[in-house]
Short mmCIF file of C-alpha atoms in Angstrom, two decimals:
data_model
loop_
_atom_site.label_atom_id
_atom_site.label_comp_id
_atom_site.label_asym_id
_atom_site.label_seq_id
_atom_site.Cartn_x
_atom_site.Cartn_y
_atom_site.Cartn_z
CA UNK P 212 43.53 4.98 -63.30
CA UNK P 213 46.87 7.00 -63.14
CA UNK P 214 47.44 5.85 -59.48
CA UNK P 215 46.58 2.62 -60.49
CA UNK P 216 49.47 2.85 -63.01
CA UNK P 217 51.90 4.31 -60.54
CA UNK P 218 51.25 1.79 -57.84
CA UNK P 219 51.71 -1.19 -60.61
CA UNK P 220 54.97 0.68 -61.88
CA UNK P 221 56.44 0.57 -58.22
CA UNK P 222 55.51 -2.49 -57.20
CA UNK P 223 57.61 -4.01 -60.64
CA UNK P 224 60.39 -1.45 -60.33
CA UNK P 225 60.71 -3.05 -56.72
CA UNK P 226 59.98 -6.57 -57.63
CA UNK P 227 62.98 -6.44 -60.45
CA UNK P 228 65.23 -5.27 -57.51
CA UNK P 229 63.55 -8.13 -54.79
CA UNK P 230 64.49 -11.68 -55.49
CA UNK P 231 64.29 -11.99 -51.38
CA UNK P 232 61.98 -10.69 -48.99
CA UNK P 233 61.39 -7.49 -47.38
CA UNK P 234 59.83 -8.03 -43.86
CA UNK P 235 58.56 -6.31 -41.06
CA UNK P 236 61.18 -7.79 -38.39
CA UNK P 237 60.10 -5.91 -34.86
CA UNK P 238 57.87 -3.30 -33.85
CA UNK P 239 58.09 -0.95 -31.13
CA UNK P 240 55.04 0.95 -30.23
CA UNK P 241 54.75 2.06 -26.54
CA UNK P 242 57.79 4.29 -26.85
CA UNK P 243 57.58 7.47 -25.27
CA UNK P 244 57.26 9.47 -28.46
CA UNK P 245 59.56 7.64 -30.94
CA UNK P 246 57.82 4.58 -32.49
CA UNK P 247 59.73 2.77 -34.39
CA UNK P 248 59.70 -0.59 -36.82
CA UNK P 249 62.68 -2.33 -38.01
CA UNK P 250 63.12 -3.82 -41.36
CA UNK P 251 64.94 -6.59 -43.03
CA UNK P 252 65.62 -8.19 -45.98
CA UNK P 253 65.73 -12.02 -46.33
CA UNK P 254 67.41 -14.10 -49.55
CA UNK P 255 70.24 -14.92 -50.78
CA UNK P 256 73.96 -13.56 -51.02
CA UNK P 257 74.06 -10.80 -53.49
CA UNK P 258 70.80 -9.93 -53.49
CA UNK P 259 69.56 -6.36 -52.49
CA UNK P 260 66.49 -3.73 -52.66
CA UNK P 261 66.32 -0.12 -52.57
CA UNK P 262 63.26 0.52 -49.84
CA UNK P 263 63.71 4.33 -50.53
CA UNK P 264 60.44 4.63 -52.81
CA UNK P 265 58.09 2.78 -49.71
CA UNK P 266 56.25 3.92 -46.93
CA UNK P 267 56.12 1.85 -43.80
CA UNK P 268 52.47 2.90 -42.30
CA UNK P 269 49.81 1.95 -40.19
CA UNK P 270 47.54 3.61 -42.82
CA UNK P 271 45.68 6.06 -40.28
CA UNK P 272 46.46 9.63 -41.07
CA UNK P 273 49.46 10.65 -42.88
CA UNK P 274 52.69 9.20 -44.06
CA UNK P 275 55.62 9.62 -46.00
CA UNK P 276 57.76 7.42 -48.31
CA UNK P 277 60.52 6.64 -46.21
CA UNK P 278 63.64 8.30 -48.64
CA UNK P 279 64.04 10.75 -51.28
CA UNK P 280 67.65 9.34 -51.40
CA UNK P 281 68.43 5.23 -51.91
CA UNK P 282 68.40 3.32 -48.83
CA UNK P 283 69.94 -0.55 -50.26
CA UNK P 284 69.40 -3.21 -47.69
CA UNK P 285 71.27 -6.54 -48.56
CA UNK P 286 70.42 -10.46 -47.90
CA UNK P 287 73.64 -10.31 -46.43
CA UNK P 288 76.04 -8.54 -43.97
CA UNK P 289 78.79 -7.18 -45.74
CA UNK P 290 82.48 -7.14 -43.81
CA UNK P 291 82.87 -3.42 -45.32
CA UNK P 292 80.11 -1.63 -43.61
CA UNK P 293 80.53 -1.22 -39.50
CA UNK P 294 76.80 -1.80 -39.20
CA UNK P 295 74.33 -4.83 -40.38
CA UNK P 296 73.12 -4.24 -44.15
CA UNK P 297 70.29 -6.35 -43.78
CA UNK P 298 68.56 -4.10 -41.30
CA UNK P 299 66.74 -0.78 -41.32
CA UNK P 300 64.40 1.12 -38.51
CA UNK P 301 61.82 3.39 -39.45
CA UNK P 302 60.94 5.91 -37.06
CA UNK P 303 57.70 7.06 -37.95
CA UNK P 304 57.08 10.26 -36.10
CA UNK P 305 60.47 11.94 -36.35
CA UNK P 306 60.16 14.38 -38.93
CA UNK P 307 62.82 17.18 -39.96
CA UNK P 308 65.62 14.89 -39.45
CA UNK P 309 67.97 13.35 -42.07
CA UNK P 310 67.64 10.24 -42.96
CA UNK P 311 70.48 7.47 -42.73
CA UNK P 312 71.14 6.05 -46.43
CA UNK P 313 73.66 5.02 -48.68
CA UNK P 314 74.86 8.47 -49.30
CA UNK P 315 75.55 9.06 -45.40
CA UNK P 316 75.83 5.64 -44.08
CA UNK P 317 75.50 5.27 -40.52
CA UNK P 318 75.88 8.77 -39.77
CA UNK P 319 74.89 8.85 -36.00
CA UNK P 320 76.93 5.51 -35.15
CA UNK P 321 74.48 3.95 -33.32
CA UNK P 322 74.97 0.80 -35.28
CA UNK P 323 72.20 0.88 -37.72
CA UNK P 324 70.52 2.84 -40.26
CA UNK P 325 67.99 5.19 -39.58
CA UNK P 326 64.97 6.17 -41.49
CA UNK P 327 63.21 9.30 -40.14
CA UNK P 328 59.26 9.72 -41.50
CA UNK P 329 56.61 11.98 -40.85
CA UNK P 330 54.25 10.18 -40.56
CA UNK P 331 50.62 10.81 -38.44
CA UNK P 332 52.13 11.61 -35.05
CA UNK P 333 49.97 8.72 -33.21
CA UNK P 334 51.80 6.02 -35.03
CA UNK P 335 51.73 3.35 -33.61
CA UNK P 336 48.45 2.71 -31.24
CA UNK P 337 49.66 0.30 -28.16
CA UNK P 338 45.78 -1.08 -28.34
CA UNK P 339 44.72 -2.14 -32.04
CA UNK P 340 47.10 -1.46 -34.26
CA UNK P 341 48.15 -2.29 -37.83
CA UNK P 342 51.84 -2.16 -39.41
CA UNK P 343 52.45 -2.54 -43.60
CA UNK P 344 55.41 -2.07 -45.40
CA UNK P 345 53.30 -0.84 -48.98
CA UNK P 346 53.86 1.23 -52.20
CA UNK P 347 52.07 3.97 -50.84
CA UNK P 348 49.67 5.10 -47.69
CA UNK P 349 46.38 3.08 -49.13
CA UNK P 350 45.62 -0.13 -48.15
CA UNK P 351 43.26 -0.83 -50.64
CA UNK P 352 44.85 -0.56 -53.52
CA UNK P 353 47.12 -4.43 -53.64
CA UNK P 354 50.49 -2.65 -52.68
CA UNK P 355 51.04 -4.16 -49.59
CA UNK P 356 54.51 -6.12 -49.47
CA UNK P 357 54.47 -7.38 -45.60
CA UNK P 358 51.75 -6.61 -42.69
CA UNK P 359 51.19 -7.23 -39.62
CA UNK P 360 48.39 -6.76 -36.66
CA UNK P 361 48.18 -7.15 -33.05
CA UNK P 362 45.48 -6.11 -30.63
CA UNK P 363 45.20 -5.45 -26.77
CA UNK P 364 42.01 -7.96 -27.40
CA UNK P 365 39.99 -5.94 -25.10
CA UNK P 366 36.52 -7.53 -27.15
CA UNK P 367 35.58 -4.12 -29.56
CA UNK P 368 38.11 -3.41 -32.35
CA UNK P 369 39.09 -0.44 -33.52
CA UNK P 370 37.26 0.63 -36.63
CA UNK P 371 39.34 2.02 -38.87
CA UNK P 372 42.06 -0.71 -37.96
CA UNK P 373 39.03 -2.97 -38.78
CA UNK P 374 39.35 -2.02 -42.22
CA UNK P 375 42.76 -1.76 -42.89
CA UNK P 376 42.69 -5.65 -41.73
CA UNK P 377 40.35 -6.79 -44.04
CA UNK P 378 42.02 -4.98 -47.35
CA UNK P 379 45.47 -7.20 -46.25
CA UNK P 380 43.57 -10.05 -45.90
CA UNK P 381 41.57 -9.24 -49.52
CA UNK P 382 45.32 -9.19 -50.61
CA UNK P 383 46.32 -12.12 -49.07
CA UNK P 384 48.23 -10.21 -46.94
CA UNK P 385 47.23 -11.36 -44.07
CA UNK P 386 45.24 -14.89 -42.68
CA UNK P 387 41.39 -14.51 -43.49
CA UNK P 388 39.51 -14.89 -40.07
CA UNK P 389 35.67 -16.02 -39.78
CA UNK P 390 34.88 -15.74 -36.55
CA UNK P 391 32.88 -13.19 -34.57
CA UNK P 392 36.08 -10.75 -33.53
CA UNK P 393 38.84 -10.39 -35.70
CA UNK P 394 41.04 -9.09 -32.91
CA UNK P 395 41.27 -13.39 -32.68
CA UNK P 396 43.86 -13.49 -35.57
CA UNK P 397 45.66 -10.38 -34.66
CA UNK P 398 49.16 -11.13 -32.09
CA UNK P 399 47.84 -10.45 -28.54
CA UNK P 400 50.04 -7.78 -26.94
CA UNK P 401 47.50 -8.14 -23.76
CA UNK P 402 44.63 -5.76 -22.16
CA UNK P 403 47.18 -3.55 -21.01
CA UNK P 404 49.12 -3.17 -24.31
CA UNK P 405 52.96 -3.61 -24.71
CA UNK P 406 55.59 -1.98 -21.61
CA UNK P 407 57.83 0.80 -22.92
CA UNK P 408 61.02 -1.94 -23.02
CA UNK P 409 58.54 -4.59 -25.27
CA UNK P 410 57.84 -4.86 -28.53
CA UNK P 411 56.40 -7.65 -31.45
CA UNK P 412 59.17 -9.73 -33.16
CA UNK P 413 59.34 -12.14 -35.96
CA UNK P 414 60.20 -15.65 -34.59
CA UNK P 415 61.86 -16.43 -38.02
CA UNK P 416 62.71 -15.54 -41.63
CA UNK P 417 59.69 -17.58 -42.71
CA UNK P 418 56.93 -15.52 -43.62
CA UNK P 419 52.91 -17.36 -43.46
CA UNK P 420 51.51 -14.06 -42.06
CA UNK P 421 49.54 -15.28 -39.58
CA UNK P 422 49.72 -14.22 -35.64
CA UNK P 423 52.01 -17.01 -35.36
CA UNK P 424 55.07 -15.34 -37.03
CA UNK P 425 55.21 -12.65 -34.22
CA UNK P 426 55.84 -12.75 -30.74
CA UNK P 427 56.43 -10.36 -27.79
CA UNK P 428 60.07 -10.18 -26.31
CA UNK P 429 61.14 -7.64 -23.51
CA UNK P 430 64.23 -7.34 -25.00
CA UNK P 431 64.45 -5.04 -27.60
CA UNK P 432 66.66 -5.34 -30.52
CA UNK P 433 66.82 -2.81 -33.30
CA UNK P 434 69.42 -2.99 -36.25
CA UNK P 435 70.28 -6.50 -34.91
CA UNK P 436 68.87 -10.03 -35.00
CA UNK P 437 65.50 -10.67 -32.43
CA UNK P 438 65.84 -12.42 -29.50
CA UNK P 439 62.60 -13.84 -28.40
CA UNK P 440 63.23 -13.54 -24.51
CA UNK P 441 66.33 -12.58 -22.87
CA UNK P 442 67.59 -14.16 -18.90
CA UNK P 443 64.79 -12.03 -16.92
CA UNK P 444 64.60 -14.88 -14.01
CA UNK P 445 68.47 -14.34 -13.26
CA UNK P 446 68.90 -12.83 -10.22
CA UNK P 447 71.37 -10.64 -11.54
CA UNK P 448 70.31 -7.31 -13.03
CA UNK P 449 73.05 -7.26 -15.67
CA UNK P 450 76.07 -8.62 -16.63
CA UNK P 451 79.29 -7.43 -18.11
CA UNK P 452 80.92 -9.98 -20.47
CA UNK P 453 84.69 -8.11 -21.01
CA UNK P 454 86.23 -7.32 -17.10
CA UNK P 455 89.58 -6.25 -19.01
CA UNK P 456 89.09 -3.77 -21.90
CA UNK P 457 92.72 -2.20 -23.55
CA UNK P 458 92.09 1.29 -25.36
CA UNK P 459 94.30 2.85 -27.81
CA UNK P 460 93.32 6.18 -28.04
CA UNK P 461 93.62 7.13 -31.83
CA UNK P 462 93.30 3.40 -32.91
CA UNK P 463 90.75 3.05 -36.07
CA UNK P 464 88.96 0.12 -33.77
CA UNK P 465 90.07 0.10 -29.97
CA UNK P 466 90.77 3.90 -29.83
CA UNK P 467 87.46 4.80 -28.05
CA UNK P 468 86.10 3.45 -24.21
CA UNK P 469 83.15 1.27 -24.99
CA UNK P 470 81.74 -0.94 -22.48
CA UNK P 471 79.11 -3.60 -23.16
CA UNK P 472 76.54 -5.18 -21.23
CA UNK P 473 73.12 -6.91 -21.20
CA UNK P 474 70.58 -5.55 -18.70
CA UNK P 475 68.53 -8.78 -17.54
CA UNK P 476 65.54 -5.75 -16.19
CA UNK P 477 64.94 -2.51 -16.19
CA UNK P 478 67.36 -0.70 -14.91
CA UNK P 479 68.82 2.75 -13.71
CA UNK P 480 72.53 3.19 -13.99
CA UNK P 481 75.55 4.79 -12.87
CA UNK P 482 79.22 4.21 -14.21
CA UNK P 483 82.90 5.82 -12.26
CA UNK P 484 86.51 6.02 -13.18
CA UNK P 485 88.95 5.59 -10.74
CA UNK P 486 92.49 6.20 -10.82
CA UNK P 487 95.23 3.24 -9.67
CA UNK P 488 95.22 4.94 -6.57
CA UNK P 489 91.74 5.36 -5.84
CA UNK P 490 91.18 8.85 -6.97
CA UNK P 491 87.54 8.94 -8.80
CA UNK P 492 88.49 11.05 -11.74
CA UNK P 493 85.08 10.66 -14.22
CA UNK P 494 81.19 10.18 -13.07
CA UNK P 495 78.58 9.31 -15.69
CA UNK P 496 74.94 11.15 -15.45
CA UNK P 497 72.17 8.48 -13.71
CA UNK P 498 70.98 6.44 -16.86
CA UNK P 499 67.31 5.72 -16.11
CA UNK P 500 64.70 3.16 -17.04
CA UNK P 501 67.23 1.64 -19.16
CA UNK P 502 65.58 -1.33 -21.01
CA UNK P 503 66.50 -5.04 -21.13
CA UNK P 504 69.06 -6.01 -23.97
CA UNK P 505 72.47 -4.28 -24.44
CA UNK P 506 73.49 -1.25 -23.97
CA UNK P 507 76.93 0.43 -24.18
CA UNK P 508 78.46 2.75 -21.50
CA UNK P 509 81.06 5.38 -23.14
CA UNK P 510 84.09 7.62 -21.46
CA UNK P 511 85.50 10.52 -23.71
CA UNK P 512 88.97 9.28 -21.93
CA UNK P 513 88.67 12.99 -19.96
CA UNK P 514 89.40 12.30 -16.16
CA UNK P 515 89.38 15.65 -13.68
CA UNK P 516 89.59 18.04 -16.41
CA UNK P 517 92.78 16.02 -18.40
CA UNK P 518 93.09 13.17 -21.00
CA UNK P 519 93.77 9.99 -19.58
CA UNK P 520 97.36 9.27 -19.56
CA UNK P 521 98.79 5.52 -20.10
CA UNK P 522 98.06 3.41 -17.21
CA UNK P 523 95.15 0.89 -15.72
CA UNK P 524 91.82 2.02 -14.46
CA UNK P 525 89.27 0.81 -12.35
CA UNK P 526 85.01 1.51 -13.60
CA UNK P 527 82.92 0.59 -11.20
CA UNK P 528 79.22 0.30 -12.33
CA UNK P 529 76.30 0.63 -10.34
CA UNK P 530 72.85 -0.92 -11.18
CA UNK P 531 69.58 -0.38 -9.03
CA UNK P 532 65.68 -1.92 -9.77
CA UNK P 533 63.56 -0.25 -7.25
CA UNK P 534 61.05 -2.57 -8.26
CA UNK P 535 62.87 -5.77 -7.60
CA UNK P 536 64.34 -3.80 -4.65
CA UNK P 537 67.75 -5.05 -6.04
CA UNK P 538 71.08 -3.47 -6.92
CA UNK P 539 74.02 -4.79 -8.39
CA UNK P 540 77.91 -3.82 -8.98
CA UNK P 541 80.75 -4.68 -10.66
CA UNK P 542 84.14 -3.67 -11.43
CA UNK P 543 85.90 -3.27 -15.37
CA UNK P 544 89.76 -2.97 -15.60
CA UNK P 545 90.18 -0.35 -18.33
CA UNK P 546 93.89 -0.48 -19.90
CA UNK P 547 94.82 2.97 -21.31
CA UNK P 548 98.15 2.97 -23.75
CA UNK P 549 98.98 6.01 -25.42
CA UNK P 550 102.35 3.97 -26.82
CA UNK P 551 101.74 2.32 -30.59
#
C-alpha cells in the first residue's frame, strides 16, 4: 500500500508540472557500451517538467531515477541556453558520472544535456527490447508515462520482455495485440537487430503508441530534432556546408575552430592545417567508424608547437569508406584574426 501511495504521489507531483508531453523521442541500442535514449518534451510555450524524480528503464534488472538534482526540460527552446531545452539523453549504463542539470547546465558542451544512470548494464537488448519512461522500475504498477517496443521478429519473444509488454498495454500504454506473436505490434528493427550508427525515432510529436510512431533512421540525432533518413544514395561521403570559416580567437561565439559537416556513410576521417605557403602545421588523429549525421571537427588554433597567428589557412579533409571503396576530399579556408 505505501508504494502504492508513493507511485500515486509522483505521478500528481509530475502531472501538476506536465501540461505537455514527455516522450521517448529516439533510442539507441547497438552502441558499443553506451546505450542511450533521448527525451523530449512536447506543449506549449511556457510550459516545463522536472524529469529528475523518473527512471527511464527497460524494466529488466536494475535502474535508477535519472537525478537527485532538477533536470527542467521546456516545450520550447529558449534563446538563453546554448543548447535545446526541450531535449534530454539518458545514458543508461554510465554510472559514477555527473549528471548534466540545471545546476551545471551543459557542462561537457556537447550540445545537450546529459543524464548518466546506472542502470542493469545490458540495457538496451538489440533483439526484443522494451523502453518506458515510468515513476519507478515496475511496470506493473500504472506509472508508465511513454513506452515503446521493437523486436528483431525472429518468431519466439523474449519472456520477460513478454511481460513487460502486456503490463503497458494493461495501462494503455501501449496498442493491445491479439494475434499469435506479439513481436507483430512491436517496431521491426530486423533479424539482425539495429547497426551501431541506427537507432528507433519518433516520426512526430503525436503520440498513438502504436509501432507506427517509430521508425528506424541511420542517422542519428541526439539533443536535436530526428531526421527520418539522411542523403545515403549520394555519391558523396560527406559534405561541408561553410568553405570559408573566420575565427576570432577570444570571441564569446567565433573564438574557437569548429567545422561542420554531415557524413552521408560511415566514415573514417582525417583533417590537416596548412599554412599559406603550404607548410602542414596541425594533423588530427584518424576518426573511425564515424556515423552518418553531423559531426564537428575542432583545432585548438596550435600549429607546429605555436598559436596560430593572424592570417588564412588551408584544412584539407580526408574521408575514406572501405566498404563503398570510396574516398572523398575537400578543402576549408580558415580565416584567423587576432585584431578586434
Amino acid at each position: 500500500m505505501r508504494r502504492l501511495l508513493i507511485t500515486v504521489f509522483t505521478v500528481l507531483t509530475v502531472s501538476r508540472c506536465l501540461a505537455g508531453t514527455l516522450l521517448i523521442n529516439e533510442i539507441a541500442p547497438a552502441t558499443s557500451g553506451d546505450d542511450w535514449v533521448e527525451l523530449v518534451f512536447v506543449g506549449e510555450c511556457g510550459e516545463s517538467i522536472n524529469i529528475a524524480p523518473l527512471f527511464v528503464t527497460m524494466y529488466y534488472g536494475t535502474g535508477e531515477r535519472l537525478s537527485d538534482d532538477p533536470i527542467t526540460l521546456h516545450a520550447c527552446d529558449r534563446p538563453q541556453t546554448p543548447y535545446d531545452d526541450r531535449f534530454a539523453v539518458v545514458h543508461l549504463t554510465a554510472p559514477g558520472m555527473a549528471d548534466e542539470t540545471d545546476l551545471t547546465g551543459d557542462a561537457n558542451r556537447n550540445g545537450y544535456i546529459d543524464i548518466y544512470c546506472n542502470n542493469y548494464s545490458g540495457s538496451l537488448w538489440n533483439t526484443d527490447c522494451v523502453v518506458a519512461i515510468d515513476t519507478d522500475n515496475d511496470a506493473s504498477n500504472g506509472g508508465i508515462l511513454d513506452f515503446a517496443a521493437y523486436s528483431n521478429r525472429d518468431g519466439s519473444l523474449n519472456s520477460s520482455i513478454g511481460g513487460y509488454l502486456a503490463h503497458a498495454q494493461k495501462f494503455n500504454a501501449w496498442e493491445p495485440y491479439s494475434g499469435e506473436n506479439p513481436q507483430f505490434c512491436m517496431v521491426d528493427i530486423g533479424q539482425s537487430g539495429l547497426q551501431s550508427h541506427q537507432s528507433v525515432v519518433r516520426m512526430s510529436e503525436s503520440d498513438t503508441n502504436r509501432k507506427e510512431d517509430f521508425a528506424i533512421t541511420n542517422y542519428q540525432t541526439p539533443g536535436w530534432p530526428n531526421k527520418i533518413s539522411v542523403n545515403s544514395s549520394s555519391s558523396r561521403l560527406f559534405d561541408v556546408p561553410h568553405k570559408r570559416i573566420t575565427i576570432l580567437p577570444g570571441h564569446p561565439i567565433h573564438g574557437t575552430c569548429e567545422i561542420p559537416l554531415t557524413a552521408y556513410h560511415p566514415i573514417s576521417l582525417r583533417f590537416r592545417i596548412f599554412s599559406p605557403i603550404g607548410l602542414m602545421i596541425f594533423e588530427s588523429p584518424l576518426e573511425q567508424n564515424i556515423a552518418p549525421g553531423p559531426f564537428v571537427l575542432r583545432w585548438n588554433l596550435i600549429g607546429a608547437g605555436h598559436n596560430a597567428g593572424t592570417g588564412l589557412y588551408f584544412a584539407v579533409i580526408e574521408a575514406t569508406n572501405s566498404s563503398l571503396r570510396r574516398s572523398q576530399r575537400e578543402t576549408v579556408y580558415l580565416i584567423v584574426s587576432r585584431y578586434q
